[in-house]
Amino acid sequence: GGGDGSGRGDGAGGDGNDEEDDGVTVPVAKIDAFWLQREVSRYYDDATESQRVAEAVLEALGNADEGACENQLVSILDMDKFDLVRKLLRNRARVAY
């Protein structure tokens, strides 16, 4: 058996607590000016490349259309970094403020 592995649930359970530690949702207090760069730098050894990618990601996160935003992130980061794409999308409002 087994599902498709997409892991799509119904979101928050209505208790108003969307800060649970699911490994994807990042508490807003942990997101500072350098959070995005730290996340991106885990995947890139070169500091210049990491900076370029972080800037492109931030620009993509500002896209109002979530589908377009996801497509941009995947094209910037590639499918092998889908965990990062998922984390960025989940925390989009916190990062792109």
Short mmCIF file of N, CA, C and O in Angstrom, two decimals:
data_model
loop_
_atom_site.label_atom_id
_atom_site.label_comp_id
_atom_site.label_asym_id
_atom_site.label_seq_id
_atom_site.Cartn_x
_atom_site.Cartn_y
_atom_site.Cartn_z
N GLY A 1 0.83 -1.20 0.00
CA GLY A 1 0.00 0.00 0.00
C GLY A 1 0.85 1.22 0.00
O GLY A 1 1.92 1.22 -0.56
N GLY A 2 0.35 2.32 0.59
CA GLY A 2 1.15 3.54 0.67
C GLY A 2 0.57 4.63 -0.18
O GLY A 2 0.08 4.37 -1.28
N GLY A 3 0.65 5.82 0.32
CA GLY A 3 0.09 6.97 -0.39
C GLY A 3 1.07 7.51 -1.40
O GLY A 3 2.09 6.90 -1.71
N ASP A 4 0.78 8.69 -1.89
CA ASP A 4 1.63 9.30 -2.90
C ASP A 4 2.79 10.07 -2.28
O ASP A 4 3.63 10.59 -3.00
N GLY A 5 2.80 10.16 -0.96
CA GLY A 5 3.91 10.80 -0.28
C GLY A 5 3.90 12.31 -0.36
O GLY A 5 4.87 12.95 -0.01
N SER A 6 2.82 12.90 -0.80
CA SER A 6 2.80 14.36 -0.92
C SER A 6 2.70 15.02 0.44
O SER A 6 3.08 16.17 0.59
N GLY A 7 2.16 14.29 1.43
CA GLY A 7 2.11 14.82 2.78
C GLY A 7 1.16 15.99 2.94
O GLY A 7 1.28 16.76 3.87
N ARG A 8 0.23 16.15 2.03
CA ARG A 8 -0.68 17.28 2.13
C ARG A 8 -1.77 16.96 3.15
O ARG A 8 -2.55 16.04 2.98
N GLY A 9 -1.82 17.76 4.19
CA GLY A 9 -2.85 17.60 5.21
C GLY A 9 -3.86 18.71 5.04
O GLY A 9 -3.88 19.41 4.03
N ASP A 10 -4.68 18.91 6.04
CA ASP A 10 -5.70 19.95 5.96
C ASP A 10 -5.21 21.25 6.60
O ASP A 10 -5.98 22.15 6.84
N GLY A 11 -3.92 21.33 6.88
CA GLY A 11 -3.38 22.56 7.46
C GLY A 11 -3.54 22.57 8.96
O GLY A 11 -3.61 21.53 9.59
N ALA A 12 -3.63 23.75 9.53
CA ALA A 12 -3.75 23.89 10.98
C ALA A 12 -5.08 23.33 11.45
O ALA A 12 -6.07 23.40 10.75
N GLY A 13 -5.08 22.77 12.65
CA GLY A 13 -6.27 22.11 13.17
C GLY A 13 -7.29 23.04 13.77
O GLY A 13 -8.18 22.61 14.49
N GLY A 14 -7.16 24.32 13.52
CA GLY A 14 -8.16 25.26 14.00
C GLY A 14 -7.94 25.73 15.42
O GLY A 14 -8.72 26.47 15.96
N ASP A 15 -6.82 25.28 16.04
CA ASP A 15 -6.56 25.72 17.40
C ASP A 15 -5.76 27.02 17.43
O ASP A 15 -5.41 27.51 18.50
N GLY A 16 -5.48 27.57 16.26
CA GLY A 16 -4.77 28.83 16.18
C GLY A 16 -3.28 28.70 16.36
O GLY A 16 -2.55 29.66 16.30
N ASN A 17 -2.78 27.48 16.57
CA ASN A 17 -1.36 27.27 16.79
C ASN A 17 -0.73 26.73 15.52
O ASN A 17 -0.76 25.54 15.27
N ASP A 18 -0.16 27.63 14.71
CA ASP A 18 0.49 27.19 13.49
C ASP A 18 2.01 27.16 13.65
O ASP A 18 2.74 27.09 12.70
N GLU A 19 2.48 27.21 14.90
CA GLU A 19 3.91 27.24 15.17
C GLU A 19 4.43 25.87 15.61
O GLU A 19 5.52 25.78 16.14
N GLU A 20 3.67 24.79 15.42
CA GLU A 20 4.14 23.51 15.88
C GLU A 20 5.41 23.12 15.15
O GLU A 20 5.64 23.53 14.03
N ASP A 21 6.24 22.33 15.80
CA ASP A 21 7.54 21.97 15.25
C ASP A 21 7.39 20.77 14.33
O ASP A 21 7.59 19.64 14.72
N ASP A 22 7.04 21.04 13.07
CA ASP A 22 6.91 19.97 12.09
C ASP A 22 8.16 19.89 11.23
O ASP A 22 8.22 19.15 10.27
N GLY A 23 9.17 20.68 11.56
CA GLY A 23 10.40 20.68 10.80
C GLY A 23 10.33 21.54 9.56
O GLY A 23 11.31 21.75 8.88
N VAL A 24 9.14 22.02 9.25
CA VAL A 24 8.97 22.84 8.05
C VAL A 24 8.55 24.25 8.44
O VAL A 24 9.05 25.22 7.90
N THR A 25 7.63 24.36 9.40
CA THR A 25 7.20 25.67 9.85
C THR A 25 8.24 26.24 10.80
O THR A 25 8.64 25.61 11.76
N VAL A 26 8.70 27.44 10.49
CA VAL A 26 9.75 28.08 11.29
C VAL A 26 9.12 29.19 12.11
O VAL A 26 8.44 30.06 11.56
N PRO A 27 9.32 29.19 13.43
CA PRO A 27 8.78 30.28 14.25
C PRO A 27 9.30 31.62 13.77
O PRO A 27 10.49 31.74 13.44
N VAL A 28 8.43 32.60 13.71
CA VAL A 28 8.80 33.90 13.15
C VAL A 28 9.98 34.51 13.90
O VAL A 28 10.79 35.22 13.31
N ALA A 29 10.14 34.21 15.17
CA ALA A 29 11.25 34.75 15.95
C ALA A 29 12.60 34.24 15.46
O ALA A 29 13.63 34.86 15.70
N LYS A 30 12.61 33.09 14.77
CA LYS A 30 13.86 32.53 14.26
C LYS A 30 14.24 33.08 12.89
O LYS A 30 15.33 32.82 12.40
N ILE A 31 13.34 33.81 12.28
CA ILE A 31 13.61 34.33 10.94
C ILE A 31 14.11 35.77 11.07
O ILE A 31 13.38 36.65 11.47
N ASP A 32 15.39 35.95 10.74
CA ASP A 32 15.97 37.28 10.75
C ASP A 32 16.50 37.59 9.36
O ASP A 32 16.25 36.85 8.41
N ALA A 33 17.24 38.67 9.24
CA ALA A 33 17.73 39.11 7.93
C ALA A 33 18.63 38.06 7.27
O ALA A 33 18.75 38.03 6.05
N PHE A 34 19.24 37.21 8.07
CA PHE A 34 20.19 36.25 7.51
C PHE A 34 19.66 34.82 7.47
O PHE A 34 20.37 33.91 7.06
N TRP A 35 18.42 34.61 7.92
CA TRP A 35 17.85 33.27 7.95
C TRP A 35 17.87 32.64 6.56
O TRP A 35 18.31 31.50 6.39
N LEU A 36 17.41 33.37 5.56
CA LEU A 36 17.34 32.85 4.20
C LEU A 36 18.73 32.48 3.69
O LEU A 36 18.92 31.41 3.12
N GLN A 37 19.70 33.36 3.93
CA GLN A 37 21.06 33.07 3.49
C GLN A 37 21.62 31.82 4.17
O GLN A 37 22.28 31.01 3.53
N ARG A 38 21.31 31.66 5.45
CA ARG A 38 21.78 30.45 6.17
C ARG A 38 21.15 29.20 5.58
O ARG A 38 21.82 28.19 5.40
N GLU A 39 19.85 29.26 5.30
CA GLU A 39 19.17 28.10 4.72
C GLU A 39 19.76 27.74 3.36
O GLU A 39 20.05 26.59 3.09
N VAL A 40 19.91 28.76 2.52
CA VAL A 40 20.43 28.53 1.17
C VAL A 40 21.87 28.03 1.20
O VAL A 40 22.25 27.14 0.45
N SER A 41 22.67 28.58 2.12
CA SER A 41 24.10 28.22 2.16
C SER A 41 24.33 26.77 2.56
O SER A 41 25.41 26.23 2.33
N ARG A 42 23.31 26.12 3.12
CA ARG A 42 23.43 24.69 3.42
C ARG A 42 23.55 23.86 2.14
O ARG A 42 24.04 22.74 2.17
N TYR A 43 23.07 24.42 1.04
CA TYR A 43 23.03 23.69 -0.22
C TYR A 43 24.10 24.14 -1.22
O TYR A 43 24.31 23.50 -2.24
N TYR A 44 24.73 25.26 -0.94
CA TYR A 44 25.74 25.81 -1.86
C TYR A 44 27.03 26.09 -1.11
O TYR A 44 27.02 26.76 -0.08
N ASP A 45 28.15 25.59 -1.64
CA ASP A 45 29.45 25.81 -1.00
C ASP A 45 29.99 27.21 -1.28
O ASP A 45 30.64 27.80 -0.44
N ASP A 46 29.70 27.71 -2.46
CA ASP A 46 30.25 29.01 -2.88
C ASP A 46 29.41 30.15 -2.31
O ASP A 46 28.20 30.21 -2.54
N ALA A 47 30.05 31.05 -1.57
CA ALA A 47 29.33 32.15 -0.91
C ALA A 47 28.67 33.09 -1.91
O ALA A 47 27.55 33.57 -1.68
N THR A 48 29.33 33.35 -3.02
CA THR A 48 28.78 34.25 -4.03
C THR A 48 27.53 33.64 -4.67
O THR A 48 26.52 34.31 -4.84
N GLU A 49 27.61 32.35 -4.99
CA GLU A 49 26.47 31.64 -5.56
C GLU A 49 25.31 31.60 -4.57
O GLU A 49 24.16 31.84 -4.91
N SER A 50 25.63 31.33 -3.31
CA SER A 50 24.63 31.28 -2.25
C SER A 50 23.90 32.62 -2.13
O SER A 50 22.68 32.67 -2.02
N GLN A 51 24.65 33.71 -2.17
CA GLN A 51 24.08 35.05 -2.08
C GLN A 51 23.16 35.32 -3.28
O GLN A 51 22.06 35.83 -3.13
N ARG A 52 23.62 34.96 -4.47
CA ARG A 52 22.84 35.17 -5.69
C ARG A 52 21.52 34.39 -5.62
O ARG A 52 20.46 34.91 -5.94
N VAL A 53 21.62 33.14 -5.18
CA VAL A 53 20.42 32.30 -5.06
C VAL A 53 19.46 32.86 -4.02
O VAL A 53 18.25 32.93 -4.24
N ALA A 54 20.00 33.31 -2.87
CA ALA A 54 19.15 33.87 -1.81
C ALA A 54 18.39 35.09 -2.31
O ALA A 54 17.20 35.26 -2.01
N GLU A 55 19.06 35.94 -3.09
CA GLU A 55 18.39 37.13 -3.63
C GLU A 55 17.29 36.74 -4.61
O GLU A 55 16.20 37.32 -4.60
N ALA A 56 17.55 35.75 -5.46
CA ALA A 56 16.55 35.29 -6.41
C ALA A 56 15.36 34.66 -5.69
O ALA A 56 14.20 34.87 -6.06
N VAL A 57 15.66 33.91 -4.63
CA VAL A 57 14.60 33.27 -3.84
C VAL A 57 13.72 34.33 -3.17
O VAL A 57 12.49 34.24 -3.20
N LEU A 58 14.34 35.35 -2.60
CA LEU A 58 13.59 36.42 -1.93
C LEU A 58 12.67 37.12 -2.93
O LEU A 58 11.51 37.40 -2.63
N GLU A 59 13.18 37.36 -4.13
CA GLU A 59 12.36 37.98 -5.17
C GLU A 59 11.18 37.07 -5.54
O GLU A 59 10.05 37.53 -5.66
N ALA A 60 11.44 35.77 -5.65
CA ALA A 60 10.37 34.82 -5.98
C ALA A 60 9.32 34.77 -4.88
O ALA A 60 8.12 34.69 -5.16
N LEU A 61 9.77 34.83 -3.62
CA LEU A 61 8.83 34.77 -2.49
C LEU A 61 7.89 35.97 -2.48
O LEU A 61 6.81 35.90 -1.91
N GLY A 62 8.29 37.06 -3.11
CA GLY A 62 7.44 38.23 -3.19
C GLY A 62 6.34 38.12 -4.22
O GLY A 62 5.46 38.99 -4.29
N ASN A 63 6.34 37.05 -5.01
CA ASN A 63 5.30 36.84 -6.02
C ASN A 63 3.97 36.54 -5.32
O ASN A 63 3.89 35.63 -4.50
N ALA A 64 2.94 37.28 -5.66
CA ALA A 64 1.63 37.12 -5.01
C ALA A 64 0.98 35.78 -5.35
O ALA A 64 0.21 35.24 -4.57
N ASP A 65 1.26 35.24 -6.52
CA ASP A 65 0.66 33.98 -6.98
C ASP A 65 1.48 32.81 -6.43
O ASP A 65 2.64 32.63 -6.80
N GLU A 66 0.86 32.00 -5.56
CA GLU A 66 1.61 30.93 -4.92
C GLU A 66 2.13 29.89 -5.91
O GLU A 66 3.24 29.39 -5.78
N GLY A 67 1.33 29.57 -6.92
CA GLY A 67 1.76 28.60 -7.92
C GLY A 67 2.96 29.10 -8.70
O GLY A 67 3.92 28.37 -8.93
N ALA A 68 2.90 30.37 -9.10
CA ALA A 68 4.03 30.97 -9.82
C ALA A 68 5.25 31.04 -8.91
O ALA A 68 6.38 30.80 -9.36
N CYS A 69 5.03 31.36 -7.65
CA CYS A 69 6.11 31.43 -6.68
C CYS A 69 6.80 30.06 -6.57
O CYS A 69 8.02 29.97 -6.63
N GLU A 70 6.00 29.01 -6.44
CA GLU A 70 6.56 27.66 -6.32
C GLU A 70 7.35 27.30 -7.57
O GLU A 70 8.46 26.77 -7.48
N ASN A 71 6.81 27.63 -8.75
CA ASN A 71 7.51 27.34 -10.00
C ASN A 71 8.85 28.07 -10.07
O ASN A 71 9.85 27.51 -10.50
N GLN A 72 8.85 29.33 -9.65
CA GLN A 72 10.09 30.11 -9.64
C GLN A 72 11.11 29.48 -8.69
O GLN A 72 12.29 29.36 -9.04
N LEU A 73 10.66 29.10 -7.50
CA LEU A 73 11.57 28.51 -6.53
C LEU A 73 12.17 27.22 -7.05
O LEU A 73 13.37 26.97 -6.90
N VAL A 74 11.34 26.38 -7.67
CA VAL A 74 11.84 25.12 -8.22
C VAL A 74 12.86 25.38 -9.33
O VAL A 74 13.89 24.71 -9.42
N SER A 75 12.59 26.39 -10.17
CA SER A 75 13.54 26.67 -11.26
C SER A 75 14.84 27.26 -10.71
O SER A 75 15.91 27.01 -11.26
N ILE A 76 14.76 28.02 -9.61
CA ILE A 76 15.97 28.59 -9.00
C ILE A 76 16.76 27.50 -8.28
O ILE A 76 17.98 27.40 -8.41
N LEU A 77 16.06 26.67 -7.51
CA LEU A 77 16.71 25.73 -6.60
C LEU A 77 16.82 24.31 -7.14
O LEU A 77 17.54 23.50 -6.57
N ASP A 78 16.09 23.97 -8.19
CA ASP A 78 16.05 22.63 -8.75
C ASP A 78 15.26 21.66 -7.85
O ASP A 78 15.11 21.89 -6.66
N MET A 79 14.81 20.59 -8.45
CA MET A 79 13.95 19.64 -7.73
C MET A 79 14.69 18.92 -6.60
O MET A 79 14.06 18.46 -5.66
N ASP A 80 16.01 18.82 -6.67
CA ASP A 80 16.73 18.09 -5.62
C ASP A 80 16.71 18.85 -4.29
O ASP A 80 17.06 18.28 -3.26
N LYS A 81 16.28 20.10 -4.33
CA LYS A 81 16.18 20.89 -3.09
C LYS A 81 14.71 21.13 -2.74
O LYS A 81 14.37 22.16 -2.15
N PHE A 82 13.86 20.17 -3.07
CA PHE A 82 12.42 20.38 -2.86
C PHE A 82 12.08 20.57 -1.39
O PHE A 82 11.13 21.28 -1.06
N ASP A 83 12.85 19.99 -0.48
CA ASP A 83 12.61 20.20 0.96
C ASP A 83 12.76 21.68 1.30
O ASP A 83 11.97 22.23 2.07
N LEU A 84 13.76 22.31 0.72
CA LEU A 84 13.96 23.74 0.94
C LEU A 84 12.82 24.54 0.30
O LEU A 84 12.30 25.48 0.91
N VAL A 85 12.42 24.15 -0.90
CA VAL A 85 11.29 24.83 -1.57
C VAL A 85 10.05 24.75 -0.70
O VAL A 85 9.36 25.76 -0.48
N ARG A 86 9.79 23.57 -0.15
CA ARG A 86 8.61 23.37 0.70
C ARG A 86 8.70 24.24 1.95
O ARG A 86 7.72 24.88 2.36
N LYS A 87 9.87 24.28 2.57
CA LYS A 87 10.06 25.09 3.77
C LYS A 87 9.85 26.57 3.45
O LYS A 87 9.22 27.31 4.21
N LEU A 88 10.40 27.02 2.32
CA LEU A 88 10.26 28.42 1.92
C LEU A 88 8.80 28.77 1.65
O LEU A 88 8.33 29.83 2.06
N LEU A 89 8.09 27.87 0.98
CA LEU A 89 6.68 28.14 0.69
C LEU A 89 5.86 28.19 1.98
O LEU A 89 4.98 29.03 2.13
N ARG A 90 6.14 27.28 2.90
CA ARG A 90 5.41 27.23 4.17
C ARG A 90 5.62 28.51 4.97
O ARG A 90 4.72 28.97 5.66
N ASN A 91 6.82 29.06 4.88
CA ASN A 91 7.18 30.22 5.69
C ASN A 91 7.25 31.51 4.88
O ASN A 91 7.82 32.49 5.32
N ARG A 92 6.61 31.46 3.70
CA ARG A 92 6.71 32.55 2.74
C ARG A 92 6.33 33.91 3.33
O ARG A 92 7.06 34.89 3.18
N ALA A 93 5.22 33.96 4.04
CA ALA A 93 4.76 35.24 4.62
C ALA A 93 5.74 35.76 5.66
O ALA A 93 5.93 36.95 5.81
N ARG A 94 6.38 34.83 6.38
CA ARG A 94 7.33 35.23 7.43
C ARG A 94 8.62 35.76 6.81
O ARG A 94 9.24 36.67 7.34
N VAL A 95 9.06 35.15 5.69
CA VAL A 95 10.33 35.50 5.08
C VAL A 95 10.22 36.75 4.23
O VAL A 95 11.06 37.64 4.27
N ALA A 96 9.15 36.84 3.47
CA ALA A 96 9.01 37.92 2.47
C ALA A 96 8.29 39.15 3.01
O ALA A 96 7.64 39.85 2.26
N TYR A 97 8.37 39.37 4.29
CA TYR A 97 7.73 40.56 4.84
C TYR A 97 8.55 41.76 4.50
O TYR A 97 8.17 42.84 4.42
#
